[in-house]
Amino acid sequence: MNRTRLALSVLAVMVTALVAAPFASAAQNIKLGTTVNEQDSFQIAAEKFAELVADRTGGSYKIEIFPNGALGDERIMLEGMQMGVLDMGIITSGPFVNFVPDFGVLDLPFIFTNNAHAHAVLDGPVGQGILAKLDDVGIKGLAYAERGFRNLTNSVRPVQSAADIKGLKIRVMENEVYTNTFKALGVNAVPMAWAETLTALQQGTIQGQENPVNVIHSFKLWESQKYVTMTRHAYASAIFTMSKRLFDRLPADVQEIVKNAAQEAAEYERAWVAENEARQMQELRDNGMEIIENPDVDSFKAVVQSVYNSYPQFA
């Protein structure tokens, strides 16, 4: 009798384990890193993505969000994804040219006329074709979210035209195209990771930087910067990326969920950025920033023509 009961108990445990196994093996935490704070649009995108993935996988996959550079700067995160030691990130477009040179075409100055134009290109054959090339370097590109049109800030003087920017020491992304663009403008361009930039601005070792309104706002750049010039000199996307090793291990249906959720979260974040820009600009003014809304953009365009000549492969 005891042996029968023991056998039944063992059988019950085995059955329970077999029933639970599919759920246990499918349950997975996926770490997603950004270099921005919780007020930034990347956080909005990450939270939406996490919500969609959890909902569509019945909670079997959980996206854990690590903001504020907790998993490293953007280049380190991309290298981590290549090696399979980091799961995911939402990464500003700037560093990607170091992995897939074709991304450089998206960083050329004044190449996009407005947000709708940028979205159409990125979501269309050109943008998707470039995104697919990340597969070859061990990174899975999922969707283009938005950093937005980049604008200049500085602590020295109002910048109305290209002549006014000469000689300023400006932080730029670690990206050859951005560096060459600002060198053409006569700027002392300093490539620097974002994690180091805030301290450098506060200490005055650099005089300015260039970023979209939502970044200027979320990082309270009024604490070190007085002047904003709405140059809209470049459009920066922000790319949902995943380690290709991890992506390839996911079941086919989960791969599809992840891709669709990334695209939907990207579009959600783009809309959020657009809806909040006017409010954010007013808050910049309220905190003492002087905004030059209509600079002489043609003067900037004329000076940076030489940058296009440096990249005939993008013609």
XYZ file of C-alpha atoms in Angstrom:
315
model
C 0.000 0.000 0.000
C 2.801 2.349 0.912
C 4.567 1.533 -2.343
C 1.364 2.251 -4.284
C 0.912 5.571 -2.546
C 4.550 6.450 -3.159
C 4.263 5.557 -6.839
C 1.116 7.636 -7.178
C 2.795 10.558 -5.439
C 5.810 10.365 -7.756
C 3.495 10.131 -10.770
C 1.530 13.143 -9.575
C 4.720 15.174 -9.217
C 5.853 14.136 -12.709
C 2.500 15.051 -14.255
C 2.521 18.409 -12.483
C 6.054 19.082 -13.718
C 5.158 18.131 -17.284
C 2.074 20.343 -17.280
C 3.969 23.264 -15.788
C 7.081 22.844 -17.926
C 5.904 24.657 -21.075
C 4.971 27.707 -19.051
C 8.104 27.590 -16.930
C 10.406 27.290 -19.920
C 8.592 30.043 -21.822
C 8.633 32.483 -18.916
C 11.561 34.795 -19.568
C 12.783 38.170 -18.385
C 14.309 40.296 -21.122
C 16.488 43.219 -20.063
C 16.112 46.413 -22.103
C 18.573 49.251 -21.559
C 18.551 52.967 -22.398
C 20.917 55.795 -21.510
C 18.098 58.235 -20.697
C 16.067 59.016 -17.598
C 12.489 58.068 -16.773
C 11.112 61.368 -18.144
C 12.459 60.731 -21.621
C 10.502 59.556 -24.647
C 12.613 56.373 -24.772
C 11.091 55.401 -21.433
C 7.629 55.984 -22.918
C 8.524 53.685 -25.818
C 10.040 51.038 -23.544
C 7.035 50.966 -21.224
C 4.619 50.642 -24.145
C 6.710 47.844 -25.629
C 6.800 46.018 -22.283
C 3.038 46.324 -21.939
C 2.379 44.950 -25.425
C 4.792 42.026 -25.072
C 3.421 41.016 -21.663
C -0.161 41.221 -22.911
C 0.417 39.295 -26.132
C 2.482 36.528 -24.554
C 0.134 36.104 -21.623
C 2.847 37.276 -19.274
C 5.300 34.594 -20.377
C 7.803 37.274 -21.422
C 8.558 40.243 -19.206
C 10.549 43.260 -20.373
C 12.662 44.734 -17.580
C 13.622 48.351 -18.285
C 16.996 49.709 -17.174
C 17.234 53.497 -17.795
C 20.011 55.982 -16.948
C 22.797 53.999 -18.591
C 22.521 51.231 -15.997
C 23.592 48.682 -18.640
C 26.270 50.895 -20.198
C 26.484 53.632 -22.795
C 24.973 53.111 -26.235
C 28.037 51.695 -27.936
C 28.714 49.333 -25.043
C 25.100 48.134 -25.171
C 25.326 47.455 -28.905
C 28.550 45.520 -28.409
C 26.893 43.594 -25.580
C 24.038 42.626 -27.872
C 26.532 41.468 -30.492
C 28.176 39.194 -27.945
C 24.856 37.963 -26.580
C 25.467 39.291 -23.067
C 22.794 42.004 -23.301
C 19.228 41.391 -24.427
C 17.828 44.655 -25.800
C 18.169 48.397 -26.060
C 16.593 51.513 -27.476
C 19.595 53.220 -28.995
C 19.966 56.631 -30.630
C 20.848 56.269 -34.309
C 24.264 57.911 -33.969
C 26.426 54.906 -32.959
C 25.015 52.559 -35.603
C 27.256 53.918 -38.347
C 30.153 52.292 -36.467
C 28.510 48.893 -37.004
C 26.751 49.321 -40.362
C 28.184 52.236 -42.393
C 24.977 52.562 -44.443
C 23.278 54.125 -41.403
C 25.336 57.216 -42.143
C 22.974 58.254 -44.928
C 20.236 58.827 -42.340
C 22.499 61.215 -40.413
C 23.290 63.586 -43.279
C 22.309 67.175 -42.440
C 18.926 68.460 -43.612
C 18.171 65.235 -45.511
C 14.620 65.020 -44.118
C 12.132 67.845 -44.582
C 9.774 66.950 -41.741
C 8.686 64.118 -39.446
C 6.278 62.575 -41.949
C 9.041 62.424 -44.554
C 11.417 60.752 -42.078
C 8.814 58.199 -40.967
C 7.949 57.290 -44.567
C 11.599 56.640 -45.420
C 12.401 54.707 -42.244
C 9.294 52.524 -42.377
C 9.668 52.008 -46.126
C 12.071 49.906 -48.219
C 15.121 52.166 -47.691
C 14.935 52.270 -43.904
C 13.963 48.630 -43.537
C 16.744 47.570 -45.880
C 19.329 49.356 -43.743
C 17.795 47.944 -40.563
C 18.080 44.399 -41.941
C 21.852 44.813 -42.368
C 22.222 44.727 -38.583
C 21.606 40.971 -38.848
C 25.082 40.624 -40.350
C 26.729 42.071 -37.224
C 24.795 40.052 -34.657
C 22.135 42.644 -33.837
C 18.426 42.409 -34.644
C 16.917 45.740 -35.672
C 13.220 45.753 -34.813
C 11.798 49.238 -35.411
C 12.615 52.935 -35.641
C 11.367 54.983 -32.733
C 12.248 58.656 -32.637
C 14.794 60.907 -31.069
C 13.576 63.643 -33.380
C 14.948 66.700 -35.138
C 18.081 67.936 -33.451
C 18.640 71.527 -32.356
C 21.582 73.447 -30.975
C 21.988 74.688 -27.406
C 24.880 76.677 -25.975
C 25.859 78.757 -22.963
C 27.705 81.559 -24.785
C 25.540 83.509 -27.225
C 22.375 83.443 -29.348
C 22.941 81.648 -32.648
C 20.924 83.158 -35.486
C 23.039 81.968 -38.422
C 25.892 79.638 -39.267
C 28.406 82.437 -38.672
C 27.349 82.651 -35.014
C 28.285 79.058 -34.237
C 31.943 79.311 -35.294
C 34.449 78.575 -32.596
C 32.007 77.112 -30.091
C 32.991 73.867 -28.365
C 30.040 71.568 -29.008
C 29.439 67.970 -27.983
C 28.308 65.719 -30.821
C 27.381 62.051 -30.927
C 30.152 59.522 -31.533
C 29.372 59.480 -35.234
C 31.611 60.528 -38.108
C 28.826 62.210 -40.086
C 27.805 64.418 -37.146
C 31.428 65.261 -36.393
C 32.125 66.238 -40.003
C 28.932 68.303 -40.160
C 29.917 70.440 -37.206
C 33.533 70.716 -38.286
C 32.232 72.123 -41.587
C 30.400 74.754 -39.533
C 33.675 75.818 -37.920
C 32.803 74.270 -34.584
C 35.211 72.581 -32.198
C 33.244 69.324 -32.381
C 33.792 66.985 -29.426
C 32.472 63.400 -29.894
C 31.325 62.260 -26.467
C 29.066 59.650 -24.900
C 25.884 61.128 -23.450
C 26.701 59.838 -19.966
C 29.713 62.176 -19.875
C 28.027 65.152 -21.505
C 25.938 66.492 -18.627
C 28.976 66.767 -16.356
C 31.020 68.393 -19.129
C 28.261 70.976 -19.688
C 27.994 71.721 -15.979
C 31.753 72.109 -15.641
C 32.008 74.246 -18.757
C 34.509 71.994 -20.491
C 32.132 72.102 -23.460
C 29.888 75.043 -24.319
C 26.978 73.358 -26.007
C 25.385 70.308 -27.538
C 22.730 69.370 -30.083
C 19.618 67.330 -29.383
C 15.846 67.344 -29.888
C 13.567 69.395 -27.654
C 12.486 66.363 -25.616
C 16.092 65.686 -24.573
C 16.792 69.332 -23.758
C 13.671 69.261 -21.602
C 13.973 65.877 -19.891
C 17.576 66.497 -18.871
C 16.892 70.088 -17.690
C 19.637 71.517 -19.855
C 18.568 74.994 -18.739
C 20.785 74.316 -15.740
C 23.865 74.758 -17.938
C 22.570 76.170 -21.257
C 21.017 79.549 -21.966
C 20.357 79.545 -25.721
C 18.383 77.157 -27.952
C 18.464 77.463 -31.744
C 15.833 75.479 -33.643
C 18.137 74.475 -36.472
C 16.460 71.084 -37.021
C 19.724 70.219 -38.752
C 19.364 66.448 -38.545
C 16.713 63.886 -37.788
C 17.734 61.180 -35.330
C 15.836 57.960 -35.037
C 16.027 55.658 -32.029
C 16.201 52.000 -32.821
C 14.655 49.102 -30.941
C 17.419 46.503 -31.033
C 17.831 42.986 -29.689
C 20.691 40.531 -29.521
C 20.311 38.418 -32.653
C 21.334 35.374 -30.628
C 18.383 35.947 -28.319
C 15.976 36.774 -31.142
C 16.904 33.601 -33.011
C 16.185 31.519 -29.905
C 12.659 32.872 -29.544
C 9.766 30.808 -30.924
C 8.528 32.076 -34.290
C 5.266 33.384 -32.837
C 7.120 35.306 -30.130
C 9.499 36.769 -32.729
C 6.462 38.126 -34.560
C 4.990 39.526 -31.338
C 8.289 41.246 -30.495
C 8.627 42.811 -33.956
C 5.029 44.044 -34.059
C 5.162 45.331 -30.488
C 8.362 47.264 -31.248
C 6.796 48.903 -34.305
C 3.628 49.825 -32.404
C 5.616 51.169 -29.445
C 7.796 53.177 -31.841
C 4.770 54.780 -33.482
C 3.240 55.450 -30.062
C 6.430 57.193 -28.937
C 6.628 59.285 -32.128
C 3.121 60.577 -31.475
C 4.014 61.319 -27.850
C 7.032 63.355 -28.935
C 4.945 65.439 -31.343
C 2.165 66.029 -28.837
C 4.510 67.203 -26.091
C 6.948 69.442 -27.964
C 5.022 72.727 -27.587
C 4.575 72.187 -23.850
C 8.214 71.299 -23.417
C 9.364 74.385 -25.320
C 7.270 76.601 -23.060
C 8.846 74.953 -20.023
C 12.292 75.696 -21.460
C 11.297 79.365 -21.655
C 9.818 79.264 -18.155
C 13.188 78.046 -16.916
C 15.066 80.920 -18.512
C 16.123 79.568 -21.894
C 16.070 81.900 -24.880
C 14.747 80.113 -27.982
C 15.590 81.259 -31.499
C 12.703 79.634 -33.359
C 13.431 80.880 -36.886
C 17.183 80.987 -37.458
C 18.739 81.465 -40.881
C 18.602 77.782 -41.802
C 19.724 78.495 -45.372
C 23.058 79.722 -44.038
C 23.565 76.375 -42.299
C 22.543 74.414 -45.389
C 25.005 76.341 -47.555
C 27.955 75.665 -45.251
C 27.343 71.921 -44.863
C 27.175 71.179 -48.597
C 30.743 69.905 -48.373
C 29.564 67.092 -46.089
C 27.545 65.547 -48.903
C 30.632 65.547 -51.127
C 32.466 63.517 -48.461
C 29.976 60.658 -48.830
C 29.538 59.918 -52.555
C 28.363 56.400 -51.622
C 25.137 57.953 -50.332
C 24.416 59.960 -53.473
